[in-house]
Amino acid sequence: MKEYDQPVFSLHYVGLNLKKGVTAEHFEQFVQTRGVQIPAYPGWKWSLLKGLRGERENQYMMLYEAESAQHYARYVDAKGGKTALAHAFWQDNPDGQALITEWKTWATFGELPTIFSYYSLLAENRRSSLPAGPNYQPLPGQPAIQRVVGIHNLALHQDVAAATFDQFIVDNVHRIDDYPDWKFHMLKGEGGNRQDQYAVMLIIESMASLNAFHPELDVSTPRALAFVAEHQESERMYEEWRALASFSGAPQLYTDYITIAGNVTA
């Protein structure tokens, strides 16, 4: 069922260098003014996320997105290490390597030995109204675009085979209607600390869009309730989903993150 040309998403925990007295403000200023110039591998992009609420509030995560499993495997091996092509890339980009070295004086970077997981894309809502674009984009004279990324871990019910859940999601994802400017992704762990486990990744256009529907943990606005009432086919699909696995949100572990930086180089 896996598609070799499907995107791959990799998540790496990032922690501040507290022994050197680094504050969140100092680190974020560095990343937004200089760190954004760290290049991504060809066919990749990266975003730095900060926990808004949930399990990892005020903690950082590096999100890498590779266009395909092929693009991912060119630069990262099955254990999360750099391939020969990756080492060659950084040799050809000494300025980027110098910025990573500087980054490491402020915080850990999105690479081994930090805890990480990488996921294949099992399914996504291709009818989402979320426009294509980066998760972070500075705009001259305006507030930067800062999308919200929700990572919601799932677990299968006892005796439900992974293949059964995979097939259900692939066959029924077309029944999902996202809120306006939200986009649903179902991810399946391929390596790292959540291998063979599942996560829902929600990409949301802005904090305003998040708050329009869910301004607090597990709180729904009247607009959210009205949307649910108008999209009962999605609700029927979610009930079928709950018979196979836990659903996105409480009581499972999850964090909603705000994107605070992302690579701006080609």
CSV table of C-alpha atoms in Angstrom, one decimal, residues 91-226:
chain,number,residue,atom,x,y,z
A,91,GLN,CA,30.6,19.9,2.3
A,92,ASP,CA,29.2,21.9,-0.6
A,93,ASN,CA,27.3,24.3,1.8
A,94,PRO,CA,29.8,25.4,4.3
A,95,ASP,CA,27.8,28.5,5.2
A,96,GLY,CA,24.8,26.3,6.1
A,97,GLN,CA,27.1,24.0,8.2
A,98,ALA,CA,28.5,27.1,10.0
A,99,LEU,CA,24.9,28.2,10.9
A,100,ILE,CA,24.1,24.7,12.2
A,101,THR,CA,27.2,24.9,14.4
A,102,GLU,CA,26.0,28.3,15.7
A,103,TRP,CA,22.5,26.9,16.2
A,104,LYS,CA,24.0,24.2,18.4
A,105,THR,CA,25.3,26.9,20.8
A,106,TRP,CA,21.7,27.8,21.5
A,107,ALA,CA,19.9,24.5,21.3
A,108,THR,CA,20.0,20.9,19.9
A,109,PHE,CA,19.5,20.5,16.2
A,110,GLY,CA,17.1,18.3,14.3
A,111,GLU,CA,19.5,15.3,13.9
A,112,LEU,CA,20.8,12.4,15.9
A,113,PRO,CA,21.2,11.8,18.8
A,114,THR,CA,17.9,13.6,19.5
A,115,ILE,CA,14.7,11.6,19.7
A,116,PHE,CA,13.1,11.4,16.4
A,117,SER,CA,10.4,9.6,14.3
A,118,TYR,CA,9.8,9.5,10.6
A,119,TYR,CA,6.5,8.8,9.0
A,120,SER,CA,5.1,7.9,5.6
A,121,LEU,CA,1.9,9.6,4.5
A,122,LEU,CA,-0.8,7.0,4.6
A,123,ALA,CA,-3.6,9.4,3.4
A,124,GLU,CA,-4.5,13.1,3.3
A,125,ASN,CA,-7.6,15.2,2.6
A,126,ARG,CA,-7.0,16.3,-1.0
A,127,ARG,CA,-10.1,18.4,-1.0
A,128,SER,CA,-8.8,20.7,1.8
A,129,SER,CA,-9.2,24.5,1.3
A,130,LEU,CA,-5.8,25.1,2.9
A,131,PRO,CA,-3.7,26.8,0.2
A,132,ALA,CA,-0.3,25.3,-0.8
A,133,GLY,CA,2.6,27.0,0.8
A,134,PRO,CA,5.3,26.9,3.5
A,135,ASN,CA,4.4,26.6,7.2
A,136,TYR,CA,6.4,29.8,7.9
A,137,GLN,CA,6.9,32.8,5.6
A,138,PRO,CA,8.1,36.3,6.6
A,139,LEU,CA,6.2,39.1,4.8
A,140,PRO,CA,7.7,42.6,4.5
A,141,GLY,CA,5.9,45.0,6.6
A,142,GLN,CA,3.3,42.4,7.8
A,143,PRO,CA,3.2,39.7,10.4
A,144,ALA,CA,4.8,36.5,9.2
A,145,ILE,CA,2.7,33.5,8.1
A,146,GLN,CA,2.8,31.0,11.0
A,147,ARG,CA,0.8,27.9,10.5
A,148,VAL,CA,-0.3,25.7,13.3
A,149,VAL,CA,0.8,22.0,13.2
A,150,GLY,CA,-1.1,19.6,15.3
A,151,ILE,CA,0.5,16.2,16.1
A,152,HIS,CA,-2.0,13.7,17.6
A,153,ASN,CA,-0.8,10.2,18.4
A,154,LEU,CA,-3.2,7.2,17.9
A,155,ALA,CA,-3.4,3.6,19.0
A,156,LEU,CA,-5.2,0.6,17.5
A,157,HIS,CA,-7.8,-1.3,19.5
A,158,GLN,CA,-6.7,-4.7,20.7
A,159,ASP,CA,-6.7,-7.4,17.9
A,160,VAL,CA,-7.1,-4.8,15.1
A,161,ALA,CA,-4.5,-5.5,12.5
A,162,ALA,CA,-2.5,-2.6,11.1
A,163,ALA,CA,-3.4,-3.6,7.6
A,164,THR,CA,-7.1,-3.3,8.4
A,165,PHE,CA,-6.8,0.2,9.8
A,166,ASP,CA,-4.6,1.2,6.9
A,167,GLN,CA,-7.1,0.0,4.3
A,168,PHE,CA,-10.0,1.7,6.2
A,169,ILE,CA,-8.2,5.1,6.2
A,170,VAL,CA,-7.2,4.9,2.5
A,171,ASP,CA,-10.7,3.8,1.4
A,172,ASN,CA,-12.5,6.4,3.5
A,173,VAL,CA,-10.4,9.5,3.7
A,174,HIS,CA,-12.5,11.1,0.9
A,175,ARG,CA,-15.4,11.2,3.5
A,176,ILE,CA,-13.4,13.7,5.7
A,177,ASP,CA,-14.4,17.4,5.5
A,178,ASP,CA,-11.9,19.6,7.3
A,179,TYR,CA,-12.7,22.9,8.8
A,180,PRO,CA,-11.9,25.8,6.4
A,181,ASP,CA,-8.1,26.3,6.0
A,182,TRP,CA,-7.3,23.0,7.9
A,183,LYS,CA,-5.8,19.9,6.3
A,184,PHE,CA,-5.8,16.3,7.6
A,185,HIS,CA,-2.9,13.9,7.2
A,186,MET,CA,-2.7,10.4,8.5
A,187,LEU,CA,0.9,9.4,9.1
A,188,LYS,CA,2.4,5.9,9.8
A,189,GLY,CA,5.7,5.5,11.6
A,190,GLU,CA,8.4,4.0,9.5
A,191,GLY,CA,11.4,4.4,11.9
A,192,GLY,CA,12.6,6.1,15.1
A,193,ASN,CA,10.8,5.9,18.4
A,194,ARG,CA,7.3,5.6,17.0
A,195,GLN,CA,7.8,2.9,14.3
A,196,ASP,CA,4.6,1.2,13.2
A,197,GLN,CA,2.5,3.7,15.2
A,198,TYR,CA,0.1,6.3,13.8
A,199,ALA,CA,-0.3,10.1,14.1
A,200,VAL,CA,-2.8,12.6,12.7
A,201,MET,CA,-1.1,15.7,11.5
A,202,LEU,CA,-3.3,18.7,11.1
A,203,ILE,CA,-1.9,21.8,9.2
A,204,ILE,CA,-3.9,24.9,10.1
A,205,GLU,CA,-3.5,28.2,8.3
A,206,SER,CA,-3.1,30.4,11.4
A,207,MET,CA,-3.7,30.8,15.1
A,208,ALA,CA,-6.9,32.7,14.2
A,209,SER,CA,-8.2,29.7,12.3
A,210,LEU,CA,-7.4,27.4,15.2
A,211,ASN,CA,-9.1,29.6,17.7
A,212,ALA,CA,-12.2,30.0,15.5
A,213,PHE,CA,-13.0,26.3,16.1
A,214,HIS,CA,-11.0,25.2,19.1
A,215,PRO,CA,-9.7,28.1,21.3
A,216,GLU,CA,-8.6,25.9,24.2
A,217,LEU,CA,-7.8,22.3,24.7
A,218,ASP,CA,-10.8,20.1,23.9
A,219,VAL,CA,-13.1,23.2,23.7
A,220,SER,CA,-15.4,23.6,20.6
A,221,THR,CA,-16.9,27.0,19.5
A,222,PRO,CA,-20.4,27.3,18.2
A,223,ARG,CA,-18.9,27.6,14.8
A,224,ALA,CA,-17.2,24.2,15.2
A,225,LEU,CA,-20.4,22.6,16.4
A,226,ALA,CA,-22.3,24.0,13.5
